[in-house]
CSV table of C-alpha atoms in Angstrom, one decimal:
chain,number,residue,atom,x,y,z
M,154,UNK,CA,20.7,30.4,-24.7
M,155,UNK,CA,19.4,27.2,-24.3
M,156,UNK,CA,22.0,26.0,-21.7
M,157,UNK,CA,21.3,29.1,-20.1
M,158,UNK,CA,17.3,27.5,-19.6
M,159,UNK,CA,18.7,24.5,-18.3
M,160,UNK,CA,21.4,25.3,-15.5
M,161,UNK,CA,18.0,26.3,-13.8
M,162,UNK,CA,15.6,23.4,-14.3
M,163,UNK,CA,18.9,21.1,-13.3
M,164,UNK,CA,19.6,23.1,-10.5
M,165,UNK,CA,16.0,22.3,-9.2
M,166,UNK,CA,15.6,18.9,-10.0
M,167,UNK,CA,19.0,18.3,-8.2
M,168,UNK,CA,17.3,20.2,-5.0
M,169,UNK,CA,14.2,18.6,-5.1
M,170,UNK,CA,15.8,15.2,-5.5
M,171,UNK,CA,18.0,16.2,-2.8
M,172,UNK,CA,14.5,17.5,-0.5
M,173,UNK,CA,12.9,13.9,-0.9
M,174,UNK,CA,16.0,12.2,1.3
M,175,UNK,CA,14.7,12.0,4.9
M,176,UNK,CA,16.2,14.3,7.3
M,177,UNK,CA,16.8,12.9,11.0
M,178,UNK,CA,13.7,14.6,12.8
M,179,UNK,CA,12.1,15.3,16.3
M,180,UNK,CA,8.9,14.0,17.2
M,181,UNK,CA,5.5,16.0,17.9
M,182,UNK,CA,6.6,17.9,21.3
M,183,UNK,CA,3.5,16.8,23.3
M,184,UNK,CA,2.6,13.2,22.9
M,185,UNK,CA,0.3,10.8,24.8
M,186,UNK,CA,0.0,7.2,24.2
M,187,UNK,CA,1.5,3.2,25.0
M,188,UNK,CA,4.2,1.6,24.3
M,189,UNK,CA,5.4,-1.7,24.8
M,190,UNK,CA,8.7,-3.0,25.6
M,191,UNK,CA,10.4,-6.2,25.0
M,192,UNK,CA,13.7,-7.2,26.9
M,193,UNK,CA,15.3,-10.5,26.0
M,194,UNK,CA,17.6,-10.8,27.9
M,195,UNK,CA,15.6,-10.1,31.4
M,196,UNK,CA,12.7,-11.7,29.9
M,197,UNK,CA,10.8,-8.6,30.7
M,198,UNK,CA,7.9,-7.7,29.0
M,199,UNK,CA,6.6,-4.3,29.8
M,200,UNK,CA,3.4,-2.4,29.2
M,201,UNK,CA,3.6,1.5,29.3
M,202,UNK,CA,1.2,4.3,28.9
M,203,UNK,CA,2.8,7.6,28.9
M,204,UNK,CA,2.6,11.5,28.8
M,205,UNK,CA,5.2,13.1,27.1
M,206,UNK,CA,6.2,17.1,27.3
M,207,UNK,CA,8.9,18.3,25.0
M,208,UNK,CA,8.3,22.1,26.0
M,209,UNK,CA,8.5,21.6,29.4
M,210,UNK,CA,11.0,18.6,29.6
M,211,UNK,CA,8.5,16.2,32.0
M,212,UNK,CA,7.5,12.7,31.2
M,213,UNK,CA,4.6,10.8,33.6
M,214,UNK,CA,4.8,6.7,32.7
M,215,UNK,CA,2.4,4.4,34.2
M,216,UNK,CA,4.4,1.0,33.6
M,217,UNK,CA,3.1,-2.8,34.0
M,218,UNK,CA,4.9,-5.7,33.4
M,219,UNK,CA,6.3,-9.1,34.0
M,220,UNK,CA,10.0,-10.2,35.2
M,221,UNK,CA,9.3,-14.1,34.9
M,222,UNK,CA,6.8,-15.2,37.3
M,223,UNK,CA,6.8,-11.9,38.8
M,224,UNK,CA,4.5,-9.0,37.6
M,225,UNK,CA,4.8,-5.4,38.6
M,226,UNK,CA,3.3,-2.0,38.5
M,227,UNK,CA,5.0,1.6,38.6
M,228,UNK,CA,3.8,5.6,37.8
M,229,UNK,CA,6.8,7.2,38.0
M,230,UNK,CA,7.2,11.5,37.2
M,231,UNK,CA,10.1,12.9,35.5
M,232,UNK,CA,10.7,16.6,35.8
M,233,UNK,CA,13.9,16.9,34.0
M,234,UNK,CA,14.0,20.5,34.9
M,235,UNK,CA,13.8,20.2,38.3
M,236,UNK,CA,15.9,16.8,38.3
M,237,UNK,CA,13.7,14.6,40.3
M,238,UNK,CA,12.1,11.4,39.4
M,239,UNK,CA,9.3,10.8,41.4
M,240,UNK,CA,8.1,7.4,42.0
M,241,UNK,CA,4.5,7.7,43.4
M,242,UNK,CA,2.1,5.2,45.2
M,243,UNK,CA,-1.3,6.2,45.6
M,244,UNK,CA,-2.6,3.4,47.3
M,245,UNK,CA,-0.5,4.3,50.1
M,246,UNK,CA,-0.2,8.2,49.7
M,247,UNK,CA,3.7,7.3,49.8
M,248,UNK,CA,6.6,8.8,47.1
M,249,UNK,CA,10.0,8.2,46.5
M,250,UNK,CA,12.0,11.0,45.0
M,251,UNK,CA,15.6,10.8,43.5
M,252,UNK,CA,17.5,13.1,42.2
M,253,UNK,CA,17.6,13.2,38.0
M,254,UNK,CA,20.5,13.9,36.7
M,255,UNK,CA,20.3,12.6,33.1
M,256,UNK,CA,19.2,14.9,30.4
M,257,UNK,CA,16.0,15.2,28.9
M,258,UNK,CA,16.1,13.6,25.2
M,259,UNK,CA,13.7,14.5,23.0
M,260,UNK,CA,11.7,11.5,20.9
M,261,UNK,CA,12.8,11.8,17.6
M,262,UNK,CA,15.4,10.1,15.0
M,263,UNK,CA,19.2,11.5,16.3
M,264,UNK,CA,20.9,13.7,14.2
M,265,UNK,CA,23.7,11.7,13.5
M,266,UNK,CA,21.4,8.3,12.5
M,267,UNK,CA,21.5,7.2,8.8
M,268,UNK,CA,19.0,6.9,6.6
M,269,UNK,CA,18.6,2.8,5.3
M,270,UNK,CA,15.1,3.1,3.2
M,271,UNK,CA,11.7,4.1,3.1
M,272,UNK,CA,8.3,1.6,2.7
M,273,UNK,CA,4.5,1.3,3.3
M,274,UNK,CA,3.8,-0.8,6.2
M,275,UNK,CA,0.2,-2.5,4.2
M,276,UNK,CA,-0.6,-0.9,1.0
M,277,UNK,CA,-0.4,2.4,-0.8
M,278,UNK,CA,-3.6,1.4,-3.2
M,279,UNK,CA,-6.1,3.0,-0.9
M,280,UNK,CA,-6.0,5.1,2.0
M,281,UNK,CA,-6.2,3.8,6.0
M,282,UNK,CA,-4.8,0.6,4.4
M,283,UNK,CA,-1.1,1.5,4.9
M,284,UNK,CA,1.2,3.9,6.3
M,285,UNK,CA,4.8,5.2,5.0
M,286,UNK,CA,7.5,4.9,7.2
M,287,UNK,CA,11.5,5.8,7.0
M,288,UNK,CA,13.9,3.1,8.7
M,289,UNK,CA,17.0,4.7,10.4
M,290,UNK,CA,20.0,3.3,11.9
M,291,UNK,CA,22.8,4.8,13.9
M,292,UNK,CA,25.0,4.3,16.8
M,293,UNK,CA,25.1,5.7,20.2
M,294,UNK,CA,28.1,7.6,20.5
M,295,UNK,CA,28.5,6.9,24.1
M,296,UNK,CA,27.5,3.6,24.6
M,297,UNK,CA,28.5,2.5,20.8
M,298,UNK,CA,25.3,0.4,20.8
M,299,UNK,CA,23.6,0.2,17.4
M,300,UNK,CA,19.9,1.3,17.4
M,301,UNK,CA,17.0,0.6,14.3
M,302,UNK,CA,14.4,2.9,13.9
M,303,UNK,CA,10.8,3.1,12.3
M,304,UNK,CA,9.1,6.6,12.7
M,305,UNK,CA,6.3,7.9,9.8
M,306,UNK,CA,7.7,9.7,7.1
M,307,UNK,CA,4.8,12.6,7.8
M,308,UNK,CA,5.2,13.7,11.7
M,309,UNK,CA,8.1,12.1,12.5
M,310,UNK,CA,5.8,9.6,14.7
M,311,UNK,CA,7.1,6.5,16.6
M,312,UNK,CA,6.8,3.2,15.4
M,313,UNK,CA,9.4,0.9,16.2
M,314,UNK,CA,12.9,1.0,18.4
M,315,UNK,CA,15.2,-2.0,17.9
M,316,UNK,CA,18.5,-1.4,20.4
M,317,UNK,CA,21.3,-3.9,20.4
M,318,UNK,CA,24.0,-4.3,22.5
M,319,UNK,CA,27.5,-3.8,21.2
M,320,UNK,CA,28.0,-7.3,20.3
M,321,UNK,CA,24.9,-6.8,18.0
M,322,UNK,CA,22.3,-8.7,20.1
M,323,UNK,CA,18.8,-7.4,20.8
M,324,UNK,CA,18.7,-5.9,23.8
M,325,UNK,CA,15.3,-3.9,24.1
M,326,UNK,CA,12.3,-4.0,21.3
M,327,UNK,CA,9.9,-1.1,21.5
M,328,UNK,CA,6.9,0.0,19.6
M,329,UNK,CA,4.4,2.8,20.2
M,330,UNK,CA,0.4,3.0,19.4
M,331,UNK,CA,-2.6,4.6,20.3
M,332,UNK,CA,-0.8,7.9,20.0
M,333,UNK,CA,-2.1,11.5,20.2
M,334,UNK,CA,-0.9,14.7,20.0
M,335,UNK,CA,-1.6,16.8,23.0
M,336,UNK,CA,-1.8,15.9,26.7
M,337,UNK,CA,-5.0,15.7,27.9
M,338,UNK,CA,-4.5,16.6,31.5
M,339,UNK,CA,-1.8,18.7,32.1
M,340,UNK,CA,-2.3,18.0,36.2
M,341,UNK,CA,-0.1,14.7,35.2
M,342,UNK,CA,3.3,16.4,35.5
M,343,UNK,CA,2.3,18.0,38.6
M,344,UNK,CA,2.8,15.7,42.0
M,345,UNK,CA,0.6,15.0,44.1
M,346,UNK,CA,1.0,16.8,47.3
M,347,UNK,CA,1.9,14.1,49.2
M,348,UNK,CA,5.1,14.3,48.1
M,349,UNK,CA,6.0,18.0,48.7
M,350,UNK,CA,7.5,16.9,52.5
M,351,UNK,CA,9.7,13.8,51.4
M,352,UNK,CA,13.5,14.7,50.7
M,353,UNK,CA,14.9,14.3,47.2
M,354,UNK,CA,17.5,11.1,48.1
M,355,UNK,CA,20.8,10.6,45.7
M,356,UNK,CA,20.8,9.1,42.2
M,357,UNK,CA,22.5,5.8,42.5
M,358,UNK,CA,22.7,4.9,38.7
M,359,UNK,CA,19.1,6.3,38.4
M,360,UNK,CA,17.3,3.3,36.9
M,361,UNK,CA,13.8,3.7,36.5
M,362,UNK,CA,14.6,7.1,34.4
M,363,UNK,CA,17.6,5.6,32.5
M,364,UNK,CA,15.2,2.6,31.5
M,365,UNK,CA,12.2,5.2,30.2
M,366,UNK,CA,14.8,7.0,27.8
M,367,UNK,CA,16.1,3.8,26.9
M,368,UNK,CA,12.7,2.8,26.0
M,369,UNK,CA,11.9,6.2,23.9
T,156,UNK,CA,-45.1,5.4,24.8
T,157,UNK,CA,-41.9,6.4,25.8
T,158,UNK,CA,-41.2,2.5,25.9
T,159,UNK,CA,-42.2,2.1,22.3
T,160,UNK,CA,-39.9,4.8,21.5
T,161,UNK,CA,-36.6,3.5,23.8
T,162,UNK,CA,-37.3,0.2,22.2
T,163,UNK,CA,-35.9,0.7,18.5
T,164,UNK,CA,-33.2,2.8,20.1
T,165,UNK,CA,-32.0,0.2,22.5
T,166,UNK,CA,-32.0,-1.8,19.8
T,167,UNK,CA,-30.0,0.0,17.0
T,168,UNK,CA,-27.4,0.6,20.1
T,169,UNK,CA,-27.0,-3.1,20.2
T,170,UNK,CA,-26.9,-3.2,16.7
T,171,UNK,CA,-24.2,-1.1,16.5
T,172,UNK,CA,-22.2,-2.3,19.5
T,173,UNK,CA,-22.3,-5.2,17.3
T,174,UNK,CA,-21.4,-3.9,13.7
T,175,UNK,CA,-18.3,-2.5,15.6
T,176,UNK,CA,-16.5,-5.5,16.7
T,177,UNK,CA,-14.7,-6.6,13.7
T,178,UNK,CA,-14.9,-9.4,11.8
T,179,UNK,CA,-12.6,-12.0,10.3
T,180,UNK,CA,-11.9,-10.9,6.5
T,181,UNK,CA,-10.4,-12.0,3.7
T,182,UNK,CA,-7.6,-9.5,2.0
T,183,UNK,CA,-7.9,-7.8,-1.7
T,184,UNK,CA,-8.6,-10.6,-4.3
T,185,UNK,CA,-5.0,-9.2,-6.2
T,186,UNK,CA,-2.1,-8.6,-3.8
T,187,UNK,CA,1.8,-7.2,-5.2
T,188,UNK,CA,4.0,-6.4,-2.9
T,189,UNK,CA,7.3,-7.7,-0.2
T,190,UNK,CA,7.3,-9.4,3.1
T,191,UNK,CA,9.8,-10.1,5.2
T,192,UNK,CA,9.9,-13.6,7.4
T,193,UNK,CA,12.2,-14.5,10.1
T,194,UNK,CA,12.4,-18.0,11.1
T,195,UNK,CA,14.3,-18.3,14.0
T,196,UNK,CA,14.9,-22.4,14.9
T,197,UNK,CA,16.9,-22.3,11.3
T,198,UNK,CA,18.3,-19.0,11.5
T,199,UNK,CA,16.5,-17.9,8.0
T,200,UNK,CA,16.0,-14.7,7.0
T,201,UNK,CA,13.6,-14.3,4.1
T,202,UNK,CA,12.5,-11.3,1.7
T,203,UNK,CA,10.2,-11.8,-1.3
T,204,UNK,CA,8.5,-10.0,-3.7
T,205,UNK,CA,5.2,-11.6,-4.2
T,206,UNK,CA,2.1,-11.7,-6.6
T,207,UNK,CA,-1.2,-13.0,-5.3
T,208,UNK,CA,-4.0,-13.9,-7.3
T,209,UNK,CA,-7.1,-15.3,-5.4
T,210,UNK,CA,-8.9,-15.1,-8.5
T,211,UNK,CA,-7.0,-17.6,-10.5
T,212,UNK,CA,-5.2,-19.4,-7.5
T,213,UNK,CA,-1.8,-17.9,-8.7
T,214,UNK,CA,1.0,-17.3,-6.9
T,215,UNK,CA,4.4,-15.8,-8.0
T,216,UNK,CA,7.1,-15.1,-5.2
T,217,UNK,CA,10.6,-14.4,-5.5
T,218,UNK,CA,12.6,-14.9,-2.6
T,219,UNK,CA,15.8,-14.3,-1.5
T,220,UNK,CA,17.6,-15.3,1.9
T,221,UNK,CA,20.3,-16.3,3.9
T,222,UNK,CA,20.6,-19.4,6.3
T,223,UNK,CA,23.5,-19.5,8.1
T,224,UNK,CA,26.5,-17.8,6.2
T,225,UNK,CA,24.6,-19.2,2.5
T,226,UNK,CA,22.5,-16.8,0.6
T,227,UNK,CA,19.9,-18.6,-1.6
T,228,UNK,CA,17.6,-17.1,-4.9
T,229,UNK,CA,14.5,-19.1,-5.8
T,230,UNK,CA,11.6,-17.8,-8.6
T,231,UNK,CA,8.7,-20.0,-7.7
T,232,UNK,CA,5.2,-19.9,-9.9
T,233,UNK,CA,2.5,-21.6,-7.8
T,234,UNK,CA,-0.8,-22.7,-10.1
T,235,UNK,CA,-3.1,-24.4,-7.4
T,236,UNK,CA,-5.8,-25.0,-9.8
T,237,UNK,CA,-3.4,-26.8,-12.4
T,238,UNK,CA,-1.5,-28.2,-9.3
T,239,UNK,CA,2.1,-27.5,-10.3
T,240,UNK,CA,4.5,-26.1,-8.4
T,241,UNK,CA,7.2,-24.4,-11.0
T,242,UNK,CA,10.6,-23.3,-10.1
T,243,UNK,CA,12.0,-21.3,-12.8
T,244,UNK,CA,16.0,-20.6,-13.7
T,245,UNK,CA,16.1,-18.1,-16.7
T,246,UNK,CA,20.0,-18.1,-16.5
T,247,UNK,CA,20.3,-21.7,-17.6
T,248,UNK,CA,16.2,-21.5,-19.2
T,249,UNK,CA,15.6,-25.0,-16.8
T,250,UNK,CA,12.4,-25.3,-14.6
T,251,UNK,CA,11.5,-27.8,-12.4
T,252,UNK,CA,8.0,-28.9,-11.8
T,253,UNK,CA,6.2,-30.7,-9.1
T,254,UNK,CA,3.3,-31.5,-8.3
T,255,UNK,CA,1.4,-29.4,-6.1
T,256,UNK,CA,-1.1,-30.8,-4.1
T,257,UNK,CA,-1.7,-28.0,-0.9
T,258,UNK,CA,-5.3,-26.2,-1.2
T,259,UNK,CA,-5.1,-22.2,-2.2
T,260,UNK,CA,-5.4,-20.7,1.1
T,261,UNK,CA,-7.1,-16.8,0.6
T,262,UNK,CA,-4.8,-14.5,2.3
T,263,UNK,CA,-6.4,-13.0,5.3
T,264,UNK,CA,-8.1,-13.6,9.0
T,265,UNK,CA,-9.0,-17.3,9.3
T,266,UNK,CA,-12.8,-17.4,9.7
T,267,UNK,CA,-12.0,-19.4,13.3
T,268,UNK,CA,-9.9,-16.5,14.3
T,269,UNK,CA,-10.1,-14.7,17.8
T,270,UNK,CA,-10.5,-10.8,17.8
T,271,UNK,CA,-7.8,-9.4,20.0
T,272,UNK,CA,-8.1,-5.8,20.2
T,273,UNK,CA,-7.8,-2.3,17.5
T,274,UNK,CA,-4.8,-0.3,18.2
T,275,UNK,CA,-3.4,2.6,15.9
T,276,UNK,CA,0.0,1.9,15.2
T,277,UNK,CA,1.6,5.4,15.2
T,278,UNK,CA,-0.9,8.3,16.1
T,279,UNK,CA,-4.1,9.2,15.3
T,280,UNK,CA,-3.9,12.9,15.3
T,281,UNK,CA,-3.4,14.0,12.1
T,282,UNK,CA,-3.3,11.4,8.5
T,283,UNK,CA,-0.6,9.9,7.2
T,284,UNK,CA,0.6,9.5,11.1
T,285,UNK,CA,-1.1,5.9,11.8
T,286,UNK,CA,-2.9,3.3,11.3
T,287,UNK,CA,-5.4,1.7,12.7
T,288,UNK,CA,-5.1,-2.2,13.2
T,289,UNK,CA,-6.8,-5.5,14.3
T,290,UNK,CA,-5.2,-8.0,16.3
T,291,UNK,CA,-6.4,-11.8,16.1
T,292,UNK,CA,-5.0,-15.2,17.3
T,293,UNK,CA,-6.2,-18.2,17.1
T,294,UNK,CA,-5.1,-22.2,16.5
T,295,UNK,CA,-4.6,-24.2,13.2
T,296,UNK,CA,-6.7,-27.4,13.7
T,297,UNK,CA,-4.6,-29.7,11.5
T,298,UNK,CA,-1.5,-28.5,13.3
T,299,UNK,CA,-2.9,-27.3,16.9
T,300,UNK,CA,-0.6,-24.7,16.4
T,301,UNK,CA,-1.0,-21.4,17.5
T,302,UNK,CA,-0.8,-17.4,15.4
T,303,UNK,CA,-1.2,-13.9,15.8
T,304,UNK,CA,-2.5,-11.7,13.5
T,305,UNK,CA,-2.0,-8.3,12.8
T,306,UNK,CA,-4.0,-6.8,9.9
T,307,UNK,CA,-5.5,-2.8,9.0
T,308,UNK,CA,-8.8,-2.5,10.5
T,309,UNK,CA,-10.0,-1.1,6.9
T,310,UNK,CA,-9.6,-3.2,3.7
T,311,UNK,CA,-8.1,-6.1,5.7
T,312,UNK,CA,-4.4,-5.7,4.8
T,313,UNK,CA,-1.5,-8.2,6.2
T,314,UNK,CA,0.7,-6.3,8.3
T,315,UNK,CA,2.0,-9.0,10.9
T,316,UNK,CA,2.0,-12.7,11.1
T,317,UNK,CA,3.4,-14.6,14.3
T,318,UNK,CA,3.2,-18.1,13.9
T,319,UNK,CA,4.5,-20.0,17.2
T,320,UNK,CA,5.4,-24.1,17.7
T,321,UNK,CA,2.9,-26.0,19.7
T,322,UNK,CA,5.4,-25.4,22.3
T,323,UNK,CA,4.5,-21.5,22.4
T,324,UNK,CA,8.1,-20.8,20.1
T,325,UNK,CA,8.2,-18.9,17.8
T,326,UNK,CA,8.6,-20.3,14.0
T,327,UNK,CA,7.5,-17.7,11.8
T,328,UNK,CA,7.4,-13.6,12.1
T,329,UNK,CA,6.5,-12.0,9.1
T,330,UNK,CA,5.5,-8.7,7.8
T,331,UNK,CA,4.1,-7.2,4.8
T,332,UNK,CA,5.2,-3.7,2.8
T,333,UNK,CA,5.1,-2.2,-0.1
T,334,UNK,CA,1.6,-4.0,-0.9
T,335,UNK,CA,-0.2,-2.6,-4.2
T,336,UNK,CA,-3.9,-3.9,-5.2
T,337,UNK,CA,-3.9,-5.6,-8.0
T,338,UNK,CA,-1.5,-7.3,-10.8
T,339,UNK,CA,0.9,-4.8,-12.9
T,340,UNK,CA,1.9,-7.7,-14.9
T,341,UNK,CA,-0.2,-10.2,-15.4
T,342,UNK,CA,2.2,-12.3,-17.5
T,343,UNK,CA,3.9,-13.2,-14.2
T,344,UNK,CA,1.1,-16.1,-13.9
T,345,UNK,CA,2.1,-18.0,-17.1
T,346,UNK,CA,5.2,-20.3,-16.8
T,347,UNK,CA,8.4,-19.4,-19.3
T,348,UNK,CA,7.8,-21.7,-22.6
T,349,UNK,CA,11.5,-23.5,-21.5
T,350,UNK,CA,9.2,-25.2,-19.0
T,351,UNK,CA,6.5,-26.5,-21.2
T,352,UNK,CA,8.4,-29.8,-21.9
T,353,UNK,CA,9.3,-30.2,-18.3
T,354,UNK,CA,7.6,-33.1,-16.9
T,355,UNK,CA,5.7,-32.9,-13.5
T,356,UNK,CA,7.8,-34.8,-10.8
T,357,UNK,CA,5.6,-36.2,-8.0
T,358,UNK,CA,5.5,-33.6,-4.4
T,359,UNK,CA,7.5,-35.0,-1.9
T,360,UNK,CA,6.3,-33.1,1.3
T,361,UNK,CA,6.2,-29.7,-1.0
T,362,UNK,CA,8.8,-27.8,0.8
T,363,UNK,CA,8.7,-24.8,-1.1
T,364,UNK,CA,4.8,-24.2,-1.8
T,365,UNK,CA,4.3,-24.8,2.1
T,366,UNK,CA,6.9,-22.4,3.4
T,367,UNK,CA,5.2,-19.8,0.5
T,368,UNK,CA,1.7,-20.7,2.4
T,369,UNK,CA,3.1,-21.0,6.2
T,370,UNK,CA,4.8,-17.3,5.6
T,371,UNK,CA,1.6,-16.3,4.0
């Protein structure tokens, strides 16, 4: 009788000591917010406020940085869907449109990364004073480059992206802030008309776009 | 009359234009918790679990690391007002004990420090997603060298230190986790009685207490 009583109460502490492992998760599907990005091995420092729209596959990135002495300034529009990357000047009503061709990739912890620990980035003793997180590692299955991740452990929010190169050398540091869910102006995924007339040219390696998923 | 009446508003706008801009603050008297330090000219890699007691000027850190391919252990007891430095081996119940001459230094923004900006790291949507953040530099006048400060905008919490060379290198990155207010043992402040015999050898330079209070 007795072990009949406890085959359940085992049964849920083993699931609810299974529940409390992390899963791998996505991120909120419309976010809006800065990140910055740190290349060592380009010296390149970069400065990005984005708008990001898992429904509808478009990201809009206004990116400022520094490549040594040089500093530079880009708003570029990805409509995955469409498979055009849109790099727009408005000083100059000018655009430069390429064809898209990688997939969209959705922010969030890959299925396949591995779970390493969970902490409280400040303290737990009162609240606004810290924040829990869940660190993840994992490699890219094409590329075999190792990747670290920090995302919350409530939302599945960025935090921190540490990507290495195969030989285990930094080779792009990224953390997010000033997030928020939502996009406050939709009108950002929509170009501006001065680029309806100007023809979509090739993807030669597609750079700009390959850098922004690298980056999230 | 409509003067008289702008006037105290005007005023308690300024007033709380003012009360905004944060201030430099020391951290919770009683700190436990972990920090991580990297030191990159010697290759050093750093965790320790700390106590922090600003009421009695006590300091307990265990830290473990690995320079090079060599991992080290060391249990250190700090006790600034009785000015010994202890470091304690229970395996073979020896301590040795120097003489500790540094100040206590509060953990915290340096009253000299220069507000950099707030930023939430993570997202401010919903709890539990972020944090919000101060960011301060500033320039140790004994060593005219140069930190930045990351701490939580409520409570004043370490998060992040950067501490560069006078060079603009980076010596020191550290961050804090797993922080708790206050002291769940308190016994962790009174030396092992193996030590009481031990006499106090004179500081020479204090390498241990000052790498405890550079990473702090």
């Amino acid at each position: 009788m007795k072990i009949l009583f406890l085959i359940p109460v085992c049964l849920s502490l083993i699931l609810s000591s299974c529940a409390q492992r992390p899963e791998p998760c996505k991120s909120p599907p419309l976010l809006e917010g800065a990140l910055s990005a740190f290349i060592p091995g380009q010296h390149l420092r970069v400065f990005e406020k984005f708008s990001y729209d898992a429904y509808g596959h478009n990201v809009r990135v206004l990116a400022a940085g520094k490549e040594g002495n040089q500093t530079f300034f880009v708003d570029r529009l990805l409509l995955f869907k469409e498979g055009v990357n849109y790099e727009i000047h408005y000083h100059n009503k000018t655009c430069i449109k390429k064809a898209l061709k990688e997939p969209f990739r959705h922010i969030g912890v890959p299925h396949d990364a591995h779970f390493l620990n969970q902490m409280v980035l400040g303290s737990s003793s009162l609240p606004e004073q810290g924040l829990l997180v869940n660190n993840w590692n994992g490699t890219v299955e094409e590329t075999k480059e190792h990747y670290l991740l920090t995302f919350t452990a409530f939302g599945c929010v960025p935090l921190y992206t540490l990507d290495f190169t195969q030989q285990g050398e930094l080779s792009v540091m990224t953390s997010f802030f000033d997030l928020v869910e939502g996009i406050e102006d939709p009108n950002v995924f929509i170009p501006p008309s001065f680029c309806d007339s100007v023809e979509v040219l090739p993807a030669k390696g597609g750079a700009g776009a390959r850098s922004f998923i690298s980056l999230l």
